XYZ file of C-alpha atoms in Angstrom:
621
model
C 35.147 94.875 162.508
C 34.588 96.214 159.033
C 31.316 95.003 157.530
C 31.612 94.627 153.776
C 29.386 91.776 152.735
C 26.667 89.477 154.126
C 28.870 86.427 154.025
C 30.571 85.512 157.231
C 30.286 84.931 160.905
C 33.548 85.167 162.797
C 33.317 83.463 166.171
C 36.098 83.736 168.736
C 36.475 80.643 170.880
C 38.932 81.339 173.665
C 41.451 78.749 174.823
C 43.644 81.182 176.705
C 46.240 83.391 175.069
C 47.230 87.007 174.751
C 43.877 88.670 174.189
C 42.856 91.102 171.452
C 45.931 91.745 169.333
C 48.339 92.258 172.177
C 51.774 93.412 171.156
C 53.938 90.731 172.726
C 53.932 91.587 176.423
C 53.456 95.283 175.731
C 50.192 97.138 176.198
C 48.258 98.283 173.117
C 48.724 101.806 171.857
C 46.525 104.485 173.370
C 44.704 107.382 171.650
C 47.734 109.631 172.091
C 49.672 107.572 169.586
C 52.100 105.838 171.935
C 54.469 103.572 170.011
C 53.677 99.896 170.382
C 56.911 98.091 171.200
C 57.653 94.643 169.854
C 58.623 91.624 171.869
C 61.651 89.786 170.430
C 60.799 86.431 168.945
C 61.415 83.418 171.144
C 64.120 81.178 169.693
C 65.787 77.921 170.653
C 68.893 76.223 169.305
C 68.083 72.681 170.401
C 65.524 70.368 171.981
C 62.507 72.500 171.105
C 60.499 69.382 170.327
C 59.891 67.108 173.313
C 59.302 63.394 172.759
C 56.094 62.641 174.649
C 54.785 59.531 172.912
C 54.028 57.172 175.767
C 52.293 59.771 177.931
C 49.861 60.688 175.154
C 48.645 57.120 174.721
C 49.362 57.229 170.999
C 51.747 54.256 171.105
C 49.073 51.831 172.304
C 48.764 48.792 170.001
C 51.160 50.278 167.443
C 52.789 46.888 167.005
C 52.518 43.304 168.239
C 55.111 42.392 170.821
C 56.398 38.813 170.528
C 53.968 37.791 167.756
C 53.273 34.033 167.495
C 54.245 34.219 163.821
C 56.514 36.714 162.073
C 54.816 39.897 160.827
C 56.423 41.284 157.645
C 56.029 44.919 158.724
C 55.037 45.260 162.370
C 53.870 48.867 162.611
C 51.135 51.412 161.801
C 53.345 54.048 160.211
C 50.945 55.641 157.737
C 49.086 58.281 159.722
C 47.120 61.507 159.857
C 45.433 64.073 162.116
C 41.717 64.757 161.523
C 38.741 65.764 163.679
C 36.537 62.696 163.283
C 34.000 63.444 166.055
C 33.489 67.119 165.173
C 34.481 68.566 168.553
C 37.072 70.996 167.163
C 40.068 68.952 168.374
C 42.158 66.850 166.007
C 42.234 63.096 166.471
C 44.902 60.648 165.266
C 44.516 57.932 162.636
C 47.152 55.261 161.893
C 47.334 52.522 159.264
C 49.258 49.290 158.771
C 50.921 48.426 155.462
C 49.991 46.194 152.552
C 52.758 43.543 152.716
C 51.024 42.079 155.748
C 47.765 41.520 153.881
C 49.616 39.773 151.076
C 50.978 37.384 153.688
C 47.538 36.663 155.120
C 47.686 39.184 157.982
C 44.765 41.644 157.638
C 45.421 45.367 157.563
C 44.055 47.455 160.407
C 43.618 51.071 161.427
C 44.085 52.609 164.857
C 41.822 55.543 165.782
C 42.636 57.732 168.792
C 40.249 60.443 170.024
C 41.722 63.602 171.511
C 40.942 63.959 175.230
C 41.691 67.710 175.044
C 44.327 67.418 177.764
C 47.322 66.223 175.748
C 46.260 62.576 175.835
C 44.316 60.291 173.492
C 42.118 57.216 173.877
C 41.874 54.238 171.528
C 38.434 53.964 169.867
C 39.514 51.841 166.911
C 36.832 49.178 167.341
C 34.016 51.623 168.135
C 34.854 53.738 165.081
C 34.097 50.928 162.658
C 37.366 51.598 160.836
C 39.761 49.199 162.537
C 39.245 46.215 160.235
C 38.581 48.043 156.963
C 40.934 46.594 154.372
C 42.660 49.662 152.981
C 46.131 51.141 152.776
C 45.082 54.684 153.660
C 42.083 56.775 154.699
C 41.233 60.287 153.516
C 38.505 62.373 155.099
C 35.916 64.873 153.875
C 32.259 65.749 154.426
C 30.840 64.207 151.246
C 27.182 64.585 152.247
C 27.458 68.090 153.774
C 25.987 67.031 157.101
C 28.735 68.543 159.225
C 31.005 65.570 159.939
C 34.018 63.944 158.298
C 33.300 60.931 156.095
C 36.019 58.592 154.892
C 37.306 57.106 151.652
C 39.322 53.935 152.248
C 41.739 53.287 149.409
C 42.932 49.738 148.747
C 46.291 49.802 146.972
C 46.701 46.064 146.281
C 44.684 43.147 144.939
C 42.955 41.543 147.909
C 40.221 39.059 146.933
C 36.808 39.990 148.276
C 37.829 43.548 149.102
C 37.789 46.874 147.285
C 38.169 50.576 147.946
C 35.051 51.992 149.607
C 33.344 55.047 151.054
C 32.235 55.121 154.697
C 29.869 57.683 156.216
C 30.214 59.253 159.664
C 27.242 59.299 162.041
C 28.466 62.560 163.575
C 30.106 60.907 166.567
C 33.063 59.322 164.818
C 31.399 56.011 163.939
C 31.622 54.936 160.316
C 29.541 52.577 158.171
C 30.052 51.615 154.508
C 28.051 53.489 151.902
C 26.557 51.073 149.383
C 26.591 52.035 145.715
C 28.710 55.143 146.219
C 29.794 55.090 142.577
C 33.481 54.953 143.532
C 33.842 51.581 141.834
C 37.450 51.844 140.750
C 39.281 48.732 139.610
C 42.586 50.521 140.004
C 44.733 50.692 143.123
C 44.538 54.104 144.831
C 47.678 54.953 146.772
C 46.543 58.531 147.452
C 43.376 60.578 147.168
C 42.329 64.191 147.695
C 38.904 65.669 148.341
C 37.988 69.099 146.929
C 35.104 70.931 145.289
C 36.619 71.030 141.823
C 33.521 72.183 139.879
C 32.235 74.836 142.307
C 28.894 73.247 143.204
C 29.596 73.093 146.979
C 29.804 69.273 146.847
C 33.036 67.401 147.443
C 34.695 65.608 144.548
C 37.629 63.194 144.748
C 40.784 62.561 142.735
C 42.534 59.189 142.963
C 46.295 58.895 142.580
C 46.647 55.280 141.502
C 49.414 52.712 141.503
C 51.719 54.028 144.277
C 55.214 52.550 143.846
C 54.023 49.223 142.511
C 52.190 49.650 139.219
C 51.562 52.081 136.363
C 47.897 53.118 136.322
C 45.887 56.096 135.172
C 44.626 58.441 137.876
C 40.877 59.025 138.218
C 38.432 61.839 138.951
C 34.923 61.502 140.416
C 32.370 64.264 140.991
C 30.230 64.223 144.120
C 26.445 64.450 144.118
C 26.304 65.719 147.693
C 24.585 62.635 149.102
C 27.504 60.224 149.382
C 27.336 59.120 145.760
C 29.708 60.011 142.926
C 29.817 59.971 139.144
C 32.767 59.217 136.912
C 34.623 62.347 135.814
C 37.652 60.884 134.043
C 36.490 62.517 130.799
C 37.238 65.876 132.434
C 40.958 65.034 132.461
C 41.689 66.405 128.986
C 43.721 63.940 126.962
C 43.446 61.333 129.688
C 45.723 60.595 132.605
C 49.025 58.884 131.687
C 49.493 55.454 133.230
C 52.181 55.994 135.855
C 52.647 55.111 139.522
C 51.292 58.063 141.537
C 53.014 58.396 144.880
C 51.905 61.803 146.169
C 49.103 64.347 145.724
C 48.275 67.841 146.875
C 45.797 70.503 145.751
C 46.190 74.277 145.786
C 45.316 77.313 143.721
C 48.733 77.884 142.181
C 47.503 80.335 139.505
C 45.346 82.467 141.829
C 42.170 82.093 139.772
C 40.009 80.863 142.644
C 39.869 77.119 141.939
C 41.933 74.159 143.084
C 44.540 72.587 140.828
C 46.099 69.139 141.359
C 49.819 68.385 141.705
C 50.803 64.753 141.108
C 54.163 63.311 142.166
C 54.907 60.196 140.136
C 57.272 57.409 141.065
C 59.845 55.803 138.801
C 61.937 57.292 135.998
C 61.495 53.981 134.160
C 57.804 54.806 133.525
C 57.300 57.717 131.126
C 60.616 59.046 132.461
C 59.020 59.898 135.795
C 57.368 63.092 134.586
C 55.056 64.686 137.152
C 51.571 66.037 136.363
C 49.949 69.397 137.060
C 46.228 69.360 136.360
C 45.081 72.956 135.877
C 41.403 73.537 136.656
C 39.284 75.754 134.407
C 36.986 76.529 137.356
C 34.297 74.139 136.203
C 36.128 70.899 136.905
C 37.799 70.346 133.553
C 41.535 69.789 133.848
C 44.484 70.141 131.491
C 47.935 68.788 132.290
C 50.219 71.841 132.083
C 53.163 70.384 134.004
C 55.647 70.800 131.162
C 54.576 74.381 130.423
C 54.984 75.327 134.098
C 58.315 73.550 134.655
C 56.826 71.049 137.081
C 57.151 67.853 135.019
C 60.952 67.514 135.379
C 63.999 69.640 136.187
C 66.508 68.461 133.545
C 69.339 69.366 135.910
C 70.414 66.033 137.363
C 71.407 64.770 140.781
C 72.611 67.588 143.046
C 75.183 65.383 144.709
C 76.833 63.952 141.608
C 79.611 65.953 139.996
C 78.996 64.187 136.678
C 75.744 66.106 136.305
C 77.297 69.458 137.159
C 75.865 69.265 140.669
C 72.452 70.230 139.380
C 73.597 73.341 137.538
C 73.299 72.013 133.978
C 70.634 73.605 131.804
C 69.999 70.491 129.711
C 71.101 66.893 130.327
C 73.734 65.300 128.140
C 71.680 62.176 127.504
C 70.541 62.484 123.892
C 67.903 65.026 124.877
C 66.182 62.772 127.417
C 64.776 64.686 130.362
C 64.152 62.547 133.426
C 61.764 63.407 136.216
C 61.713 61.980 139.707
C 61.160 59.006 141.938
C 58.630 61.188 143.708
C 57.102 60.637 147.138
C 55.610 63.273 149.455
C 54.503 66.678 148.185
C 53.141 69.837 149.799
C 51.977 73.244 148.618
C 52.423 76.554 150.470
C 53.699 80.104 150.130
C 57.195 79.745 151.565
C 58.423 83.229 150.572
C 55.245 85.126 151.576
C 54.703 86.644 148.133
C 51.117 85.424 147.720
C 52.082 82.667 145.256
C 51.750 79.001 146.192
C 55.046 77.099 145.972
C 55.822 73.361 146.005
C 58.010 71.150 148.193
C 58.497 67.713 146.596
C 60.442 64.852 148.208
C 62.163 62.414 145.888
C 64.744 59.657 145.900
C 67.526 60.305 143.407
C 70.346 57.793 143.532
C 73.697 59.519 143.868
C 75.891 56.879 142.253
C 75.103 57.974 138.694
C 75.607 54.401 137.480
C 73.272 54.942 134.534
C 71.627 57.874 132.797
C 68.331 57.607 134.658
C 70.103 57.747 138.033
C 72.462 60.515 136.966
C 69.686 62.737 135.671
C 66.741 61.823 137.922
C 65.466 64.722 140.005
C 66.267 64.945 143.726
C 64.053 66.683 146.271
C 62.901 70.101 145.070
C 61.745 73.445 146.453
C 59.849 74.999 143.551
C 59.189 78.731 143.733
C 56.130 80.012 141.876
C 57.217 82.958 139.708
C 53.716 84.420 139.525
C 51.452 85.730 136.794
C 54.067 87.937 135.160
C 56.100 84.793 134.403
C 53.222 82.497 133.515
C 53.176 80.873 136.969
C 56.318 79.001 136.035
C 58.157 77.053 138.749
C 61.878 77.454 139.407
C 63.767 75.042 141.622
C 65.579 76.963 144.378
C 66.591 73.996 146.532
C 70.321 74.638 146.300
C 70.042 78.432 146.305
C 68.157 78.243 149.620
C 70.935 76.210 151.243
C 69.120 72.872 151.440
C 71.184 69.649 151.472
C 70.774 66.592 149.277
C 69.557 63.345 150.814
C 68.973 60.127 148.912
C 66.182 58.778 151.119
C 63.554 61.565 151.340
C 60.003 60.224 151.773
C 57.169 62.367 153.215
C 57.372 66.168 153.004
C 55.556 69.069 154.667
C 55.763 72.869 154.768
C 55.133 74.140 158.296
C 55.878 77.202 160.449
C 56.899 75.321 163.575
C 58.156 78.366 165.544
C 55.434 80.844 164.481
C 57.865 83.401 163.061
C 55.656 83.867 159.988
C 57.954 81.907 157.642
C 57.289 78.360 156.454
C 59.875 75.765 157.403
C 60.366 72.321 155.823
C 60.068 68.840 157.320
C 60.850 65.447 155.776
C 61.051 61.783 156.799
C 63.763 59.562 155.357
C 64.481 55.934 154.599
C 67.799 54.607 155.900
C 68.309 52.248 152.966
C 70.951 54.430 151.329
C 72.642 56.207 154.206
C 75.586 53.796 154.363
C 76.993 55.469 151.265
C 77.466 58.773 153.115
C 79.309 60.092 156.160
C 77.795 63.580 156.585
C 74.800 63.703 158.998
C 72.830 65.618 156.358
C 72.912 62.530 154.139
C 71.914 60.197 156.970
C 68.309 59.144 157.582
C 67.544 61.455 160.500
C 64.229 63.290 160.442
C 64.932 66.429 158.409
C 63.808 69.835 159.722
C 64.873 73.088 158.059
C 64.285 76.473 159.632
C 63.715 79.389 157.259
C 65.770 82.451 158.153
C 65.037 86.114 157.433
C 67.132 85.965 154.239
C 64.863 83.145 152.975
C 67.601 80.546 153.253
C 67.206 77.444 155.387
C 69.225 76.143 158.319
C 69.223 72.425 159.085
C 68.020 71.954 162.677
C 66.748 68.380 162.584
C 69.625 66.765 164.449
C 69.431 69.334 167.268
C 65.641 69.737 167.365
C 64.895 67.017 169.911
C 63.088 64.963 167.261
C 66.210 62.949 166.525
C 68.002 61.111 169.282
C 71.596 61.303 168.039
C 74.033 59.538 170.397
C 77.266 61.447 170.966
C 79.330 58.325 170.301
C 77.623 57.644 166.984
C 76.015 54.414 168.198
C 72.691 53.306 166.688
C 69.485 54.996 167.822
C 65.869 53.870 167.461
C 64.702 57.329 166.574
C 64.052 58.913 164.221
C 65.592 57.162 161.260
C 63.396 55.358 158.754
C 60.306 57.423 159.406
C 57.241 56.885 157.200
C 54.451 59.486 157.233
C 54.538 62.716 159.216
C 51.636 64.886 160.346
C 51.462 68.187 162.198
C 48.593 69.465 164.339
C 48.090 71.716 167.335
C 46.671 68.846 169.360
C 46.729 70.735 172.682
C 45.487 74.101 171.348
C 48.457 76.025 172.690
C 49.080 77.695 169.336
C 51.898 75.678 167.818
C 52.094 72.583 165.652
C 52.967 69.302 167.323
C 54.355 66.372 165.350
C 53.448 62.723 164.861
C 55.916 60.535 162.927
C 55.281 57.035 161.642
C 57.968 54.717 163.025
C 58.576 52.219 160.227
C 59.413 48.762 161.545
C 63.146 48.106 161.812
C 62.775 44.578 163.185
C 60.683 43.348 166.078
C 58.005 45.996 165.779
C 58.105 49.748 166.164
C 55.713 52.378 167.547
C 54.940 55.824 166.221
C 56.466 58.867 167.889
C 54.784 62.034 169.122
C 56.718 65.260 169.720
C 55.316 68.226 171.627
C 56.309 71.605 170.216
C 57.732 73.773 173.010
C 58.809 76.874 171.068
C 55.962 78.003 168.802
C 53.482 78.948 171.527
C 55.965 81.525 172.818
C 55.529 83.629 169.687
C 52.355 85.438 168.525
C 49.819 83.300 166.686
C 46.260 83.183 165.387
C 44.352 79.932 164.759
C 41.449 79.913 162.300
C 38.950 77.126 161.715
C 37.044 77.664 158.461
C 33.650 76.068 157.787
C 31.302 76.170 154.815
C 27.516 76.200 154.903
C 27.037 73.105 152.731
C 24.944 75.048 150.248
C 27.216 77.612 148.627
C 30.488 76.362 150.110
C 31.382 72.761 150.914
C 31.239 72.122 154.660
C 34.986 71.523 154.912
C 35.611 74.784 153.043
C 38.423 73.106 151.116
C 39.951 75.702 148.819
C 39.366 78.647 151.161
C 42.352 80.989 151.212
C 43.037 83.075 154.319
C 45.683 85.815 154.320
C 46.817 87.577 157.491
C 48.670 90.810 156.716
C 50.645 92.907 159.184
C 53.019 95.678 158.198
C 54.402 94.621 154.824
C 54.186 90.912 155.647
C 51.451 88.583 154.419
C 51.012 85.017 155.645
C 48.855 82.832 153.380
C 47.167 79.537 154.198
C 44.766 77.406 152.137
C 42.405 74.759 153.517
C 43.192 71.394 151.921
C 42.150 67.825 152.581
C 45.524 66.096 152.552
C 49.042 66.072 151.161
C 52.112 63.920 150.937
C 52.434 60.224 150.250
C 49.687 57.835 151.422
C 47.628 60.834 152.484
C 49.140 62.610 155.417
C 46.643 65.040 156.982
C 47.738 68.029 159.056
C 44.609 68.649 161.070
C 41.590 70.890 160.594
C 42.807 74.352 161.653
C 44.805 77.023 159.802
C 47.568 78.310 162.070
C 49.239 81.681 161.454
C 52.559 82.515 163.048
C 52.652 86.296 163.302
C 56.351 86.725 164.079
C 57.567 90.305 163.951
C 57.684 90.670 160.183
C 61.068 92.368 160.316
C 59.329 95.752 159.967
C 59.939 99.085 161.667
C 57.925 99.653 164.830
C 54.970 101.885 164.109
C 52.532 103.968 166.121
C 48.783 103.889 166.121
C 46.253 106.607 166.925
C 44.008 104.144 168.724
C 43.315 100.505 169.281
C 45.782 97.621 169.419
C 48.600 96.372 167.209
C 50.339 93.164 166.224
C 53.983 93.183 167.299
C 54.570 96.772 166.298
C 51.995 97.010 163.509
C 48.572 98.574 163.708
C 47.603 97.611 160.159
C 46.785 93.942 160.741
C 44.007 92.506 158.569
C 42.686 89.076 157.692
C 41.377 88.554 154.153
C 39.241 85.512 153.429
C 38.585 84.304 149.884
C 36.022 81.528 149.698
C 35.924 78.906 146.898
C 33.067 80.770 145.195
C 35.247 83.889 144.900
C 33.513 85.962 147.574
C 35.853 87.775 149.933
C 35.769 89.580 153.240
C 38.361 91.692 155.044
C 38.526 91.729 158.840
C 40.462 94.502 160.523
C 42.611 94.262 163.650
C 39.650 94.933 165.927
C 38.081 91.610 164.919
C 41.209 89.540 165.411
C 42.871 88.166 168.511
C 46.317 86.830 169.233
C 46.578 83.566 171.131
C 42.978 82.632 170.323
C 41.143 80.066 168.247
C 38.774 81.707 165.750
C 35.951 79.988 163.900
C 35.211 81.487 160.503
C 31.880 80.293 159.191
C 30.356 81.055 155.804
C 26.718 82.121 156.038
C 24.578 82.342 152.919
C 21.677 84.700 152.425
C 21.357 88.015 154.254
C 23.421 87.162 157.340
C 25.985 89.744 158.419
C 29.639 89.378 159.254
C 29.586 89.571 163.031
C 31.940 88.831 165.877
C 30.447 86.696 168.615
């Protein structure tokens, strides 16, 4: 390993795998310069996700069978993966929905600890979270003591209850924190933790209103002890009062700090313009959405010929530019150019019955054009071969087959599907595989996630999904999937799908941790780049994404793939699928970086990357 700065400790924790940078099944190169051959990538055309819900235990208590009184929505379909007991394995968290509370049925949360063998156990009562009255939970180590604390956001008026902060005792048991300072009177529908001002203490941004009300979003700065101070004044010009339906943070302008992307709901409120809060590095934010092309597309509904099928430069509606009915949102580098792109799910009604429907934005894949073009975003949804759907809800960018290219996943509501005959416009779970030419192939119907009867008869899965979350719950190197099964009458469980393809391709898993002094314990905002040949795969540590705070676990997973490069030779050492130039570059939130060479890395292994302040050295243990 190359030692360049006294910053890091890289610890390899083995869970099986291929060993130090093995080249597929081939042996490493030897000192004579033998060419390292590459193993072809494993592929599958269908059924590469296996429905394994009941065996895992994750369907326990998901709904009430034969309730004595009707339950408006009988499910726990808002969900997330997070390591709540700090054992390095992601646990599952599920939430019920607010209409029940408005009918006198309390909300509840189900907490399942990972048994590390592909199964989970229900610890909802022991956790202290089961009966917390909140619509969602978001997790972060607010007091820098090494465990995940919890903000519980209440998105409705419920007398005697309010949003609150709960602290973790280190074993996954939570108790309310009195006088946390998070005394919002608004209705958070989303929240994200991050160290926005660079003081190694977690801050929090509230996305308020969800689909129900127009409210200003809020910012609070953490004091590092579980208390917060109001930071709304740091949102320059104030936050417009709109329903916020999705949040994600990432460093889109590559300046080392986290910016905030806000997906708003409803073109009837300020025309549905989205927000992009650009951070100055000290926690002061300016909304630059319009300057960056993120606020609205001005191109209309892709599926409606009246709007030119999304190819019009400006709308023919007296200069009005409509945004979106936005829902889930994610940030990631889908084209591997080092720039963070955006995937935003939206509902855009295809009937075009009025101007707002005709010109409202559908789901978007926004490519970041980089510094030379002012970090402007260009929508490439159609150019990449992606199909329109009217019911898109939660969205994620994920490399499910570990080929080194991000794929796209989306849940859908079935409310509108009766207007369409093509399966791509139906409410199946959407999964799009990115090909070498950077276009996407729809594989959702064949993936094994959707149960599509040959005769076209109704199926219980996987239409009308709510939240989705990915995590490598069994540590086999690929991302498994949990989908919230929204109630369709009579109660409905959530569904778990085991990934059976990704572990067959080369991968590296990296868990990043801060020291709590110079870097927040969660290391939110850390960027890790694995480079092999001419290919770079970028991941950033973030707290949550999507709508109602979907969380995709605690580990950064890198699919190595083969990079599509020529096979090379090496004078000594090992190589990654034909390349002997593999490196991992880590950029921490304080701007300090370290480069690890191939000798420090390992395929098929879990790595722990820990920031160490002072005079510690970067060592491999």
